[in-house]
Coordinates of C-alpha atoms in Angstrom, one line a residue:
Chain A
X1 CA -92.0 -48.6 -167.7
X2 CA -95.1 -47.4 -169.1
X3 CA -96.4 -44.3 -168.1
X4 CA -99.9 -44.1 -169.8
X5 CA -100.6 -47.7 -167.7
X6 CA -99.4 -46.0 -164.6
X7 CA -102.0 -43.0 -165.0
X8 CA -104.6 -45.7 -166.0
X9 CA -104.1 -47.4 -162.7
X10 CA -104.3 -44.5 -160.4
X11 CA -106.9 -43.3 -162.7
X12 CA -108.6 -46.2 -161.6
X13 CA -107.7 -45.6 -158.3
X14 CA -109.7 -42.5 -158.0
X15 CA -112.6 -43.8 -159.7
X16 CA -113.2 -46.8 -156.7
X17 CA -112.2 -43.7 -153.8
X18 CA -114.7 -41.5 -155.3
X19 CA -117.5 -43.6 -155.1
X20 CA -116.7 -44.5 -151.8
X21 CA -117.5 -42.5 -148.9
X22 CA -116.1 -44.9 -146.2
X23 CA -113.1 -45.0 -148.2
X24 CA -112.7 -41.1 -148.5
X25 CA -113.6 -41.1 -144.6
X26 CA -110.4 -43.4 -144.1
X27 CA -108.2 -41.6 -145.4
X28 CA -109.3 -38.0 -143.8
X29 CA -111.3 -39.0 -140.8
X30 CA -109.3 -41.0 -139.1
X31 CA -106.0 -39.0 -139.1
X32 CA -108.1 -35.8 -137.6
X33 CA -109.5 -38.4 -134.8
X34 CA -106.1 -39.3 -134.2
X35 CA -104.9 -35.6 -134.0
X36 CA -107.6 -34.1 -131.7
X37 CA -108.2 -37.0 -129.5
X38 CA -104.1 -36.8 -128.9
X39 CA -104.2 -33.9 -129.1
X40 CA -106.8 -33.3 -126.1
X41 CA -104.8 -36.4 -123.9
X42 CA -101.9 -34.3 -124.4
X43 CA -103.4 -31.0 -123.1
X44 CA -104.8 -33.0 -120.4
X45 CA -101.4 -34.6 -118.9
X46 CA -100.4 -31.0 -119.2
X47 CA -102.8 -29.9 -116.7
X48 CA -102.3 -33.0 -114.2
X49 CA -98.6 -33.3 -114.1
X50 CA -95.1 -31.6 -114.5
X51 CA -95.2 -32.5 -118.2
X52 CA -92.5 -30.6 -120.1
X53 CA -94.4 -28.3 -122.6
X54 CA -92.4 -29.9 -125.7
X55 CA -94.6 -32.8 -124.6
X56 CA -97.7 -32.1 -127.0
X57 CA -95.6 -30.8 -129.7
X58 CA -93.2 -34.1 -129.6
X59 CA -96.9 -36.3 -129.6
X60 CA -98.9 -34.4 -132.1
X61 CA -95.7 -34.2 -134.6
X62 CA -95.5 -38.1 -134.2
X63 CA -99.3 -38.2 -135.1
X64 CA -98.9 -36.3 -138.1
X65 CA -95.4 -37.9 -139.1
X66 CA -97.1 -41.7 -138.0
X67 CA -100.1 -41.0 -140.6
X68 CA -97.4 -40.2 -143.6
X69 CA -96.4 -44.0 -143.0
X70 CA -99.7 -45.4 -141.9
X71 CA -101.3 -43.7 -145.4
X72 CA -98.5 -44.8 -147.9
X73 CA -98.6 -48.3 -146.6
X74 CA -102.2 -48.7 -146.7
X75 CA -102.6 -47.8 -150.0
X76 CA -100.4 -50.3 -151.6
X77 CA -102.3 -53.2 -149.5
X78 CA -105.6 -51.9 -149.9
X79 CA -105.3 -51.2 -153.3
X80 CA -104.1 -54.9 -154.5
X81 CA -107.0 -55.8 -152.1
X82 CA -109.4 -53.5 -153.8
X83 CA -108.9 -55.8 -157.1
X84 CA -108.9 -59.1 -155.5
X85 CA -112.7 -57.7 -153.7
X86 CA -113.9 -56.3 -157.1
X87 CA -113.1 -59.5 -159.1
X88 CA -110.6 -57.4 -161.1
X89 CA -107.6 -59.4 -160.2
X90 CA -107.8 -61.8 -163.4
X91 CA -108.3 -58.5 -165.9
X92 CA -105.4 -56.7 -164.4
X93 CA -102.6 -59.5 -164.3
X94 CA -104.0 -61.0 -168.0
X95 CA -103.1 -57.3 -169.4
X96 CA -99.8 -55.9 -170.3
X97 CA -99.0 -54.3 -166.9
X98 CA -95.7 -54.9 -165.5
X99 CA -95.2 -55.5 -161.4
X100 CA -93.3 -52.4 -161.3
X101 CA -96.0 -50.1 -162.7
X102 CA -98.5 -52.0 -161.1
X103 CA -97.2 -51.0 -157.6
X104 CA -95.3 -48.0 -159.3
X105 CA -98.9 -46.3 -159.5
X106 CA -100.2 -47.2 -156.0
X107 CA -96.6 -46.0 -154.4
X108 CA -98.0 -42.4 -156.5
X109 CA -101.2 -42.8 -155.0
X110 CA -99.7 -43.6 -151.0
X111 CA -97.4 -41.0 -151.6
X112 CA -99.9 -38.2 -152.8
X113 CA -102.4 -39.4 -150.1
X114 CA -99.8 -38.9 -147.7
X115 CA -98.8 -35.4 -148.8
X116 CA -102.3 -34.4 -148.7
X117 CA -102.6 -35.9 -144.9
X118 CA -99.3 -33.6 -144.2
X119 CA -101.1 -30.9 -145.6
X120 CA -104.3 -31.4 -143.7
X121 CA -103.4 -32.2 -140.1
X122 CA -100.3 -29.8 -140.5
X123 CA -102.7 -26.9 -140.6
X124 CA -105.3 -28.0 -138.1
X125 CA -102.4 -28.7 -136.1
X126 CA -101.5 -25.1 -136.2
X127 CA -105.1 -24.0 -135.4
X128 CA -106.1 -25.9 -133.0
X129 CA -102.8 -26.6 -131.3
X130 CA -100.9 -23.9 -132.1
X131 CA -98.4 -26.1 -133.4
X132 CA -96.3 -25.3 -136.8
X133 CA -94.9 -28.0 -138.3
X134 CA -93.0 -26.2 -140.5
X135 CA -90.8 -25.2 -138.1
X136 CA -88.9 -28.4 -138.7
X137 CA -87.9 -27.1 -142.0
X138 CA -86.3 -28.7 -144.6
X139 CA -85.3 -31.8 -141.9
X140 CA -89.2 -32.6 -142.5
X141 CA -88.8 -33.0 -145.7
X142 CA -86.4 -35.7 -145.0
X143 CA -88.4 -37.5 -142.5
X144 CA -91.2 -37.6 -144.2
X145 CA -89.2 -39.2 -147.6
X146 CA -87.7 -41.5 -145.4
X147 CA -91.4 -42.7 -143.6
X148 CA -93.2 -43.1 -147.2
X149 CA -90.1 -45.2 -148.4
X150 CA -90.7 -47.0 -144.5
X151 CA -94.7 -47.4 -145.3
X152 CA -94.0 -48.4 -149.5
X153 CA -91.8 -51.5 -148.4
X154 CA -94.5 -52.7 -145.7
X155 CA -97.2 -52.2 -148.1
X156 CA -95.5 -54.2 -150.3
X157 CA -94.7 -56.6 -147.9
X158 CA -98.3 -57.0 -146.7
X159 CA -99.2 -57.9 -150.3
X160 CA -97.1 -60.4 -150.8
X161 CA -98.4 -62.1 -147.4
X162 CA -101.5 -61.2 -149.3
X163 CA -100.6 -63.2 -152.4
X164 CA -98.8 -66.0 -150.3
X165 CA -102.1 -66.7 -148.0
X166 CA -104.9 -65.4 -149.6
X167 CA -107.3 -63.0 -148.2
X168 CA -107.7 -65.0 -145.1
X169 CA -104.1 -62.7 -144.4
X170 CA -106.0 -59.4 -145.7
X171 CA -106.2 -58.3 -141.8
X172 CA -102.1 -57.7 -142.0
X173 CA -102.9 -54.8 -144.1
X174 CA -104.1 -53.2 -140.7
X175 CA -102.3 -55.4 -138.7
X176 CA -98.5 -54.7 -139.3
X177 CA -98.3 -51.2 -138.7
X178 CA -99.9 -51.5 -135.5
X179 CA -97.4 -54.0 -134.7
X180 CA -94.7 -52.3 -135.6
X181 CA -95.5 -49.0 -133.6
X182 CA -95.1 -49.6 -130.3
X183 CA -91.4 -50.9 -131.7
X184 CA -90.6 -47.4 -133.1
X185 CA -90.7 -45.2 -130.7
X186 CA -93.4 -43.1 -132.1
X187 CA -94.4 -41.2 -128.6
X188 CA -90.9 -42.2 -126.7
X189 CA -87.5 -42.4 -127.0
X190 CA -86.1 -46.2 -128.2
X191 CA -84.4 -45.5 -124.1
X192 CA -87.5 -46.1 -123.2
X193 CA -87.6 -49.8 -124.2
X194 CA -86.6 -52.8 -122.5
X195 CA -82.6 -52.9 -123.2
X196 CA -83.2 -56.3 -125.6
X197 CA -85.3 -54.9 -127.4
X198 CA -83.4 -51.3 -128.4
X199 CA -81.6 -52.9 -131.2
X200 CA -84.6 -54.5 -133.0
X201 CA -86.4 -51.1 -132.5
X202 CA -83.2 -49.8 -134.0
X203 CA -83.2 -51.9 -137.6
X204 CA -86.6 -50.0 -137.9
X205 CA -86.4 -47.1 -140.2
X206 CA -89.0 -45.1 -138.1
X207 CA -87.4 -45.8 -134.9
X208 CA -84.9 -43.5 -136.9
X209 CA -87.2 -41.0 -137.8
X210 CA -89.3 -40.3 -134.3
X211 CA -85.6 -40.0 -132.7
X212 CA -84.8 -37.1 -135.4
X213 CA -87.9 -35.6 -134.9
X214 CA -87.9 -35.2 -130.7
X215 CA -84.0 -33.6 -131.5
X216 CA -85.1 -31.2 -134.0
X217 CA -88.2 -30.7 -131.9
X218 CA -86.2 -30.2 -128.7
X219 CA -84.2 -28.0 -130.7
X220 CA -81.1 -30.3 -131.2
X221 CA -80.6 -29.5 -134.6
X222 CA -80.7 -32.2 -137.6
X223 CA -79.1 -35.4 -136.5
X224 CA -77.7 -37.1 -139.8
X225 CA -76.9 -39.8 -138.1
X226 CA -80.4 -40.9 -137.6
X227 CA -81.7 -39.7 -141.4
X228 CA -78.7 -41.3 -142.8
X229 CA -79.2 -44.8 -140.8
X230 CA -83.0 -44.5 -141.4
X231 CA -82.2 -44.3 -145.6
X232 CA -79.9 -46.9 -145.9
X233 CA -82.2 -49.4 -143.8
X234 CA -84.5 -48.2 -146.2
X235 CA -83.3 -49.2 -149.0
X236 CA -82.3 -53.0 -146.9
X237 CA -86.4 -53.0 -146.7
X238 CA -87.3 -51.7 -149.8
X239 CA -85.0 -54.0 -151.3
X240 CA -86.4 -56.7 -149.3
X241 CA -89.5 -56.1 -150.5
X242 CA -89.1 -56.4 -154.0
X243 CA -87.5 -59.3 -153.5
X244 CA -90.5 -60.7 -151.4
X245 CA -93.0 -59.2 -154.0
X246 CA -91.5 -61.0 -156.9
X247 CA -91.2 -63.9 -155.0
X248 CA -94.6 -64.2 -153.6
X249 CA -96.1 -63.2 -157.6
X250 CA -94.2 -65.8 -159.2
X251 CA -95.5 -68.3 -156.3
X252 CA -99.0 -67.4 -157.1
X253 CA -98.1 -67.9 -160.8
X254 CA -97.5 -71.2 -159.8
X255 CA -99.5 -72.5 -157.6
X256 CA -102.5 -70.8 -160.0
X257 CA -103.4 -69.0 -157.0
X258 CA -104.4 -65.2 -159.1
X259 CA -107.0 -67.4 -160.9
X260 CA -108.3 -68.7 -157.4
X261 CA -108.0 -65.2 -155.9
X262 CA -109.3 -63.4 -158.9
X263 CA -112.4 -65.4 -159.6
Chain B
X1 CA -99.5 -69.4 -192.8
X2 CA -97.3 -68.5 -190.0
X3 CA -98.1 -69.7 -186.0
X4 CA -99.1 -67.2 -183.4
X5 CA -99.2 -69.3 -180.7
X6 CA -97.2 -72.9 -180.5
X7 CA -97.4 -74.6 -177.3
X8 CA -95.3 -77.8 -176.7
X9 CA -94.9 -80.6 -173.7
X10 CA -97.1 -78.6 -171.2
X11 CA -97.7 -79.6 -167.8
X12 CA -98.7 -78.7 -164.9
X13 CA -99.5 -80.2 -161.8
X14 CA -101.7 -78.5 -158.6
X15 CA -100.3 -80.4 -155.9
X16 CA -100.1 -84.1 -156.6
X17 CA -103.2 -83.6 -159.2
X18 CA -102.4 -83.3 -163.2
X19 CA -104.6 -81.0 -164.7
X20 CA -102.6 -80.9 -168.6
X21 CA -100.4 -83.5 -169.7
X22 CA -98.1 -83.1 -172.5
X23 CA -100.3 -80.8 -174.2
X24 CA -99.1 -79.8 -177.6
X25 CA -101.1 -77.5 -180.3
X26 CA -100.6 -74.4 -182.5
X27 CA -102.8 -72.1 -184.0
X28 CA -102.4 -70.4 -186.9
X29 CA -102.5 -66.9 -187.9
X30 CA -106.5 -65.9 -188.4
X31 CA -107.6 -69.5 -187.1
X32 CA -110.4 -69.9 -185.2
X33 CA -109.7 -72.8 -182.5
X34 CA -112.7 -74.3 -180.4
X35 CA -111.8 -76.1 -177.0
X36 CA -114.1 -78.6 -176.2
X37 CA -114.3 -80.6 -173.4
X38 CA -115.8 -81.4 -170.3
X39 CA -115.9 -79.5 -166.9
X40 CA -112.4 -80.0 -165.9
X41 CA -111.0 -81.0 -168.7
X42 CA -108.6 -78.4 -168.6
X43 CA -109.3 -76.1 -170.8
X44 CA -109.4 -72.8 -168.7
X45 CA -106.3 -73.8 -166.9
X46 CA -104.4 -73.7 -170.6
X47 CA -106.2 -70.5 -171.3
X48 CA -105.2 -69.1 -168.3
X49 CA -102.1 -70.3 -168.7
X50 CA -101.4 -68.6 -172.1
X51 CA -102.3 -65.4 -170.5
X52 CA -99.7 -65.9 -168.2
X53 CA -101.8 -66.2 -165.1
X54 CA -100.2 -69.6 -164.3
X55 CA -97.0 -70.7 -164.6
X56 CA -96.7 -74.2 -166.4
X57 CA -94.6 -77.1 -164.5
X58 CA -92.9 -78.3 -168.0
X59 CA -92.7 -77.0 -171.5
X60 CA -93.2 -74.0 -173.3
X61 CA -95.6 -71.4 -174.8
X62 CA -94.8 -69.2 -177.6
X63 CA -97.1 -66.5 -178.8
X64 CA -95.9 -64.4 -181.8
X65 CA -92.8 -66.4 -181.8
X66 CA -91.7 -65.2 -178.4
X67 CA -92.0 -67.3 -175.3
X68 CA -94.4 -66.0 -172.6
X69 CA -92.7 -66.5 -169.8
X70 CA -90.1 -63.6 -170.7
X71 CA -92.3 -61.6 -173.0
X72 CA -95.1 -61.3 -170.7
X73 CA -96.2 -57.7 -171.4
X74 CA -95.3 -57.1 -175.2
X75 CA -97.4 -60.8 -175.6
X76 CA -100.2 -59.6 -173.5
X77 CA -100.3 -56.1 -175.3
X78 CA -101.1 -57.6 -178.6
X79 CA -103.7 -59.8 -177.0
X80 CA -106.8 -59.6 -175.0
X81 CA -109.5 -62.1 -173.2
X82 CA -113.1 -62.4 -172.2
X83 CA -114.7 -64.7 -169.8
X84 CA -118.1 -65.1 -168.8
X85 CA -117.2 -65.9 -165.3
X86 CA -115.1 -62.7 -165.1
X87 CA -116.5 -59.6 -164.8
X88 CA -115.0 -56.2 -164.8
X89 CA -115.0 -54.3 -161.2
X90 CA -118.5 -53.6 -160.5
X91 CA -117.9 -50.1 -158.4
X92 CA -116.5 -48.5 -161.4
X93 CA -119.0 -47.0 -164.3
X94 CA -119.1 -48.8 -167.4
X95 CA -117.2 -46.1 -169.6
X96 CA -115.1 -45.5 -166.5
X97 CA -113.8 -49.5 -166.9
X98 CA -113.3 -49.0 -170.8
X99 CA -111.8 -46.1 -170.2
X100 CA -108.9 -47.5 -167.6
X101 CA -108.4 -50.6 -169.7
X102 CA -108.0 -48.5 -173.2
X103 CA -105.7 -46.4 -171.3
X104 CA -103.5 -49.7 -170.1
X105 CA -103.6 -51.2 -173.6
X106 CA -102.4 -47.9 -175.0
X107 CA -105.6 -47.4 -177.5
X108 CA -105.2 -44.8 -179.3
X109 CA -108.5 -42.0 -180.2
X110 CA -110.0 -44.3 -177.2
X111 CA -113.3 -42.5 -176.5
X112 CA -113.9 -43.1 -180.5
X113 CA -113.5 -47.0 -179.6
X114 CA -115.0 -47.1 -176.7
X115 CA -118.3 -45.5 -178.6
X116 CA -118.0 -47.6 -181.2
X117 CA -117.7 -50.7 -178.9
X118 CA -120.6 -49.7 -176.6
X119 CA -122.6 -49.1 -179.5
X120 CA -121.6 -52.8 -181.2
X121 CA -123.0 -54.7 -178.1
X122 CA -125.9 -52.5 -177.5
X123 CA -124.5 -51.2 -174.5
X124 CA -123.9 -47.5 -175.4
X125 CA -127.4 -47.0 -173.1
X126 CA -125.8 -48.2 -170.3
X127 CA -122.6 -46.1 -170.3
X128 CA -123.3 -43.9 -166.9
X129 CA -124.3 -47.4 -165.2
X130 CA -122.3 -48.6 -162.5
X131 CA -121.3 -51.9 -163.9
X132 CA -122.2 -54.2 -160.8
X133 CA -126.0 -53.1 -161.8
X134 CA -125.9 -54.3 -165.0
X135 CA -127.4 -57.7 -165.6
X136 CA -124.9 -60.9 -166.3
X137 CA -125.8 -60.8 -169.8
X138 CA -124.8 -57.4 -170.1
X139 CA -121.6 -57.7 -168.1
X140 CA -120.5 -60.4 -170.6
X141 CA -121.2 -58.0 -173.2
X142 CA -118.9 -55.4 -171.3
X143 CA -116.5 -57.8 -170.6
X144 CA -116.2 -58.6 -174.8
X145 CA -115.9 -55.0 -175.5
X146 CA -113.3 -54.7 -173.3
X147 CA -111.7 -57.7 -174.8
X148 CA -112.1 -55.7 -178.5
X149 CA -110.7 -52.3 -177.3
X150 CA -107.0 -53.2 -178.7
X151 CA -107.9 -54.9 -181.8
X152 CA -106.1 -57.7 -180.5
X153 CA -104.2 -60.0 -182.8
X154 CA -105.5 -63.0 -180.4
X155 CA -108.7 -63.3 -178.4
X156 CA -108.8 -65.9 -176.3
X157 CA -113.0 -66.6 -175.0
X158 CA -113.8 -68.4 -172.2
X159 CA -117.3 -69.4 -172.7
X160 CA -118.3 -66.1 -174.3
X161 CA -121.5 -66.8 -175.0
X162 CA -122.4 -68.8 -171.8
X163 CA -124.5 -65.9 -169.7
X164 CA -126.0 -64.9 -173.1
X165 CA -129.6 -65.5 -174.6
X166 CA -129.4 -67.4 -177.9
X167 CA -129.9 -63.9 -179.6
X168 CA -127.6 -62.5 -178.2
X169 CA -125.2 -65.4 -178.4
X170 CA -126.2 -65.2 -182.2
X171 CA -125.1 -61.2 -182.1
X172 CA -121.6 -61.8 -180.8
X173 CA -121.0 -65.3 -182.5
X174 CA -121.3 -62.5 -185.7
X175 CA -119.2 -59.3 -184.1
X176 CA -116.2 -62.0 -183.6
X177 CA -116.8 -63.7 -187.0
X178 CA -116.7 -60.0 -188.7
X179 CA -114.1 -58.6 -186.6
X180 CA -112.2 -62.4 -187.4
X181 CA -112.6 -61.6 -191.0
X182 CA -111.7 -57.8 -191.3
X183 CA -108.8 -57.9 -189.1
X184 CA -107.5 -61.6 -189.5
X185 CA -107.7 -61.6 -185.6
X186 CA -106.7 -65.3 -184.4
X187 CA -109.3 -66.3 -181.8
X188 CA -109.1 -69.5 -178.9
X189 CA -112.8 -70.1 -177.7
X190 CA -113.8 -72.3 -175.4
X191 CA -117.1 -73.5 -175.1
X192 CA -119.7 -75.5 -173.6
X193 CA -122.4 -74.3 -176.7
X194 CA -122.0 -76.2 -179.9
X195 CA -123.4 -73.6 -181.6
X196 CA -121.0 -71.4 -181.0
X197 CA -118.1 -73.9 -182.0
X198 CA -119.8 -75.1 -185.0
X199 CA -120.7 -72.0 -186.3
X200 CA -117.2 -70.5 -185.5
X201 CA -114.8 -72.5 -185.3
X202 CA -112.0 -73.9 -188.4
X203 CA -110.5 -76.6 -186.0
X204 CA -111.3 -78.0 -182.6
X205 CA -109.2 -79.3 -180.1
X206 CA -111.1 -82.0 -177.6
X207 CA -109.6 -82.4 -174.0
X208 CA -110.0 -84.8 -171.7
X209 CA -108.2 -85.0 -168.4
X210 CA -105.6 -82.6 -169.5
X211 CA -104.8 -83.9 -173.1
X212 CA -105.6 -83.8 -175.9
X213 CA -108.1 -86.7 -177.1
X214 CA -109.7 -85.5 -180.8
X215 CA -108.2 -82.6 -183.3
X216 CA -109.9 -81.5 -186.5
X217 CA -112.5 -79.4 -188.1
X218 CA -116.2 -80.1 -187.0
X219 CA -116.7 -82.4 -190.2
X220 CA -113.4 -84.5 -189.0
X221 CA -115.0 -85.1 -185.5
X222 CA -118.6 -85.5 -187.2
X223 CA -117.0 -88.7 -188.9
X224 CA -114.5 -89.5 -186.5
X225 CA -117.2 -90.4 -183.8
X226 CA -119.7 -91.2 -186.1
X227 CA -121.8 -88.4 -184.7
X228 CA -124.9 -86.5 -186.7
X229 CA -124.2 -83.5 -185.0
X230 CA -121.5 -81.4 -182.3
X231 CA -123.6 -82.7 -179.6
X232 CA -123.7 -86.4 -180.3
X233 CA -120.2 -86.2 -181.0
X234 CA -119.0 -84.8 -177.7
X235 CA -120.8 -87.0 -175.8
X236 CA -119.7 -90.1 -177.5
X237 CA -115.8 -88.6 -177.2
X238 CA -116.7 -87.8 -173.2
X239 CA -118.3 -91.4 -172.5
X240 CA -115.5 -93.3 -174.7
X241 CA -113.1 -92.2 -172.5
X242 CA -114.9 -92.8 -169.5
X243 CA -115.7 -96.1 -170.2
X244 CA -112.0 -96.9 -171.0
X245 CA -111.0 -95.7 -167.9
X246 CA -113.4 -97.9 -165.8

């Protein structure tokens, strides 16, 4: 693995955000709409029913957690999409850049975007909700390595859709973490599902995570059980993944579909 | 002289159509090969597939006596490519593109090169400019410097010269003859100008449908087809075959 083609990919990377003011509003606008506007629901089922008080920390800690996958995820996807829509798909695979430093440097990117989304709704949280994150302690560190490794693998599985289909499949760079929410448990308990579909929610890393975070929220202490279960199925997808990715490039390969794509 | 690239019994096949059949060619070290041949001949499919960009459905391509298929990168590092029809991402400054590219193929005192480059193709001007503003000519022109930036051992041009004016054309026919000469680069140009291929090229290869159909230097295919010029001789080669097919 080359490093100097690594930094000259997220190099890259920052050159196409920083000319981009729609791009720079995704990745900080939409993670503050998310945290007021549930933040505000929150305060308002407060005031109308018997809501426990834990209520708005459990939802706005989901928010913040949910964006730490939502933001590495997207950034794998959108990047490989960034080349296909600049033409630059062609220059990039006719170089000497290998797959895994190719989405080496955009799992760097998702997973300093992500940080910096920590970082940012963590301390409006605390000033506008009153809410400290940090409180968590080093259990949120643990979460949130275990939701980028969550929002790498999907990333990387979008792409490969990506590759497979063409851009007529770019939409399930939006689409698959939307549809794989409501499956885990991000603002409820997995009890809260229909009973056949517990066990699917539980092969979801996340479903893993959100569980962990209402019991150290509720003051439950650090269940291993769930950060242990939520690694190891991790490293299934991630696994998975690579697997698809490789698959899914060398298809393209074959089929000549990077020229088609690229040009 | 030794080969840099030998390529033998390709194939390959999109769906049930054959776009190269049993192609077989090297090129030697500092050579200078034209493809000629008409539009869908296959001549971009074989470039693309020496870049590794597609996978061929039989046989084998070696490139610094290493096969391509498992020496992708170390290949592609000593290598580099330009295309008319590909341009580099327009959102993106041009020294900003240079400077990502330089950094992936490892260049070393890069900003020097980049300079120098800019400079070479009458682009250092233009080195704030987003690269989307810049005209086609122009963005061929960035596209070849980018091609230059590693000194590559083999150039592969896929109508180079096609988006230029004839000056122009004239220019960088000359910046890939001298750099041919200093740095005994080997070069694969394909071309639609037969100015550029007679005034560049040692040997051509002439496709049609895929294989192989003529192979010499210009004179061979001037008396081959008894042909006064390039021209006359590729459209006797294209209609010949055409005919023999009906």
């Amino acid at each position: 693995m080359n490093w100097r083609v690594i930094k000259a990919l997220i190099v890259k990377y920052i050159f196409t955000c920083s000319r981009n003011n729609f791009r720079v509003m995704d990745i900080f606008f939409w993670p503050v709409m998310d945290l007021l506007l549930w933040g505000f629901v929150t305060i308002y089922m407060l005031k109308v029913s018997n809501a426990v008080p834990t209520m708005i920390t459990f939802f706005i800690s989901a928010i913040i957690l949910w964006n730490i996958l939502y933001r590495a995820q997207q950034v794998v996807s959108v990047s490989f999409l960034d080349d296909v829509w600049s033409r630059n798909l062609l220059n990039i695979f006719a170089a000497p850049i290998s797959a895994v430093e190719y989405v080496g440097a955009s799992y760097l990117v998702g997973l300093v975007q992500s940080l910096v989304v920590l970082v940012l709704l963590g301390t409006l949280s605390y000033y506008l909700h009153s809410l400290n994150i940090l409180t968590m302690g080093l259990a949120l560190g643990l979460l949130f390595g275990n939701l980028i490794l969550m929002g790498w693998s999907i990333g990387l599985m979008t792409t490969s859709c990506i590759l497979r289909w063409g851009t007529n499949a770019a939409a399930l760079a939006w689409a698959v973490p939307g549809l794989l929410q409501p499956l885990s448990a991000v603002f409820y308990p997995v009890s809260v599902l229909p009973a056949w579909l517990q066990p699917f929610a539980y092969c979801l890393p996340a479903s893993h995570v959100f569980e962990g975070m209402r019991q150290i929220l509720a003051g439950g202490g650090v269940n291993t059980n769930h950060i242990v279960s939520a690694f190891l199925l991790n490293i299934v997808y991630m696994a998975l993944a690579a697997w698809l990715f490789k698959a899914c490039l060398d298809g393209a390969r074959m089929r000549g579909a990077l020229v088609k794509y690229g040009t | 002289m030794d080969n840099i690239v030998e390529v033998r019994g390709l194939r390959k096949e999109f769906g049930k159509t054959v776009a190269i059949e049993n192609l077989n060619f090297d090129v030697k070290q500092g050579e200078i090969l034209g493809f000629l041949g008409a539009n869908g001949a296959g001549k971009t499919t074989t470039i693309f597939m020496l870049l590794g960009l597609i996978t061929p459905s039989k046989g084998s391509i070696k490139i610094f006596g290493e096969e391509m298929h498992s020496s992708r990168v170390p290949i592609l590092k000593r290598m580099n490519f330009a295309s008319a029809y590909q341009q580099l991402p327009y959102n993106m400054l041009v020294w900003e593109n240079l400077y990502v590219f330089a950094e992936i193929y490892d260049v070393k005192n890069s900003k020097k090169k980049i300079d120098d480059l800019l400079e070479m193709f009458e682009l250092a001007h233009m080195r704030k400019k987003l690269s989307g503003s810049l005209s086609s000519g122009e963005q061929t022109r960035l596209s070849l410097c980018k091609a230059l930036l590693n000194d590559p051992e083999l150039l592969l041009l896929d109508e180079p010269t096609a988006s230029l004016d004839p000056d122009q054309a004239d220019k960088v026919r000359k910046i890939i003859a001298k750099r041919q000469r200093e740095n005994g680069m080997t070069v694969i140009n394909t071309s639609h100008n037969m100015l550029d291929v007679s005034e560049l090229c040692d040997r051509i290869l002439f496709m049609q449908s895929g294989q192989v159909v003529a192979n010499g230097s210009a004179a061979d295919l001037l008396e081959k087809f008894a042909s006064k010029n390039l021209e006359e001789a590729f459209i006797t080669m294209a209609r010949s075959q055409l005919v023999e097919k009906v």
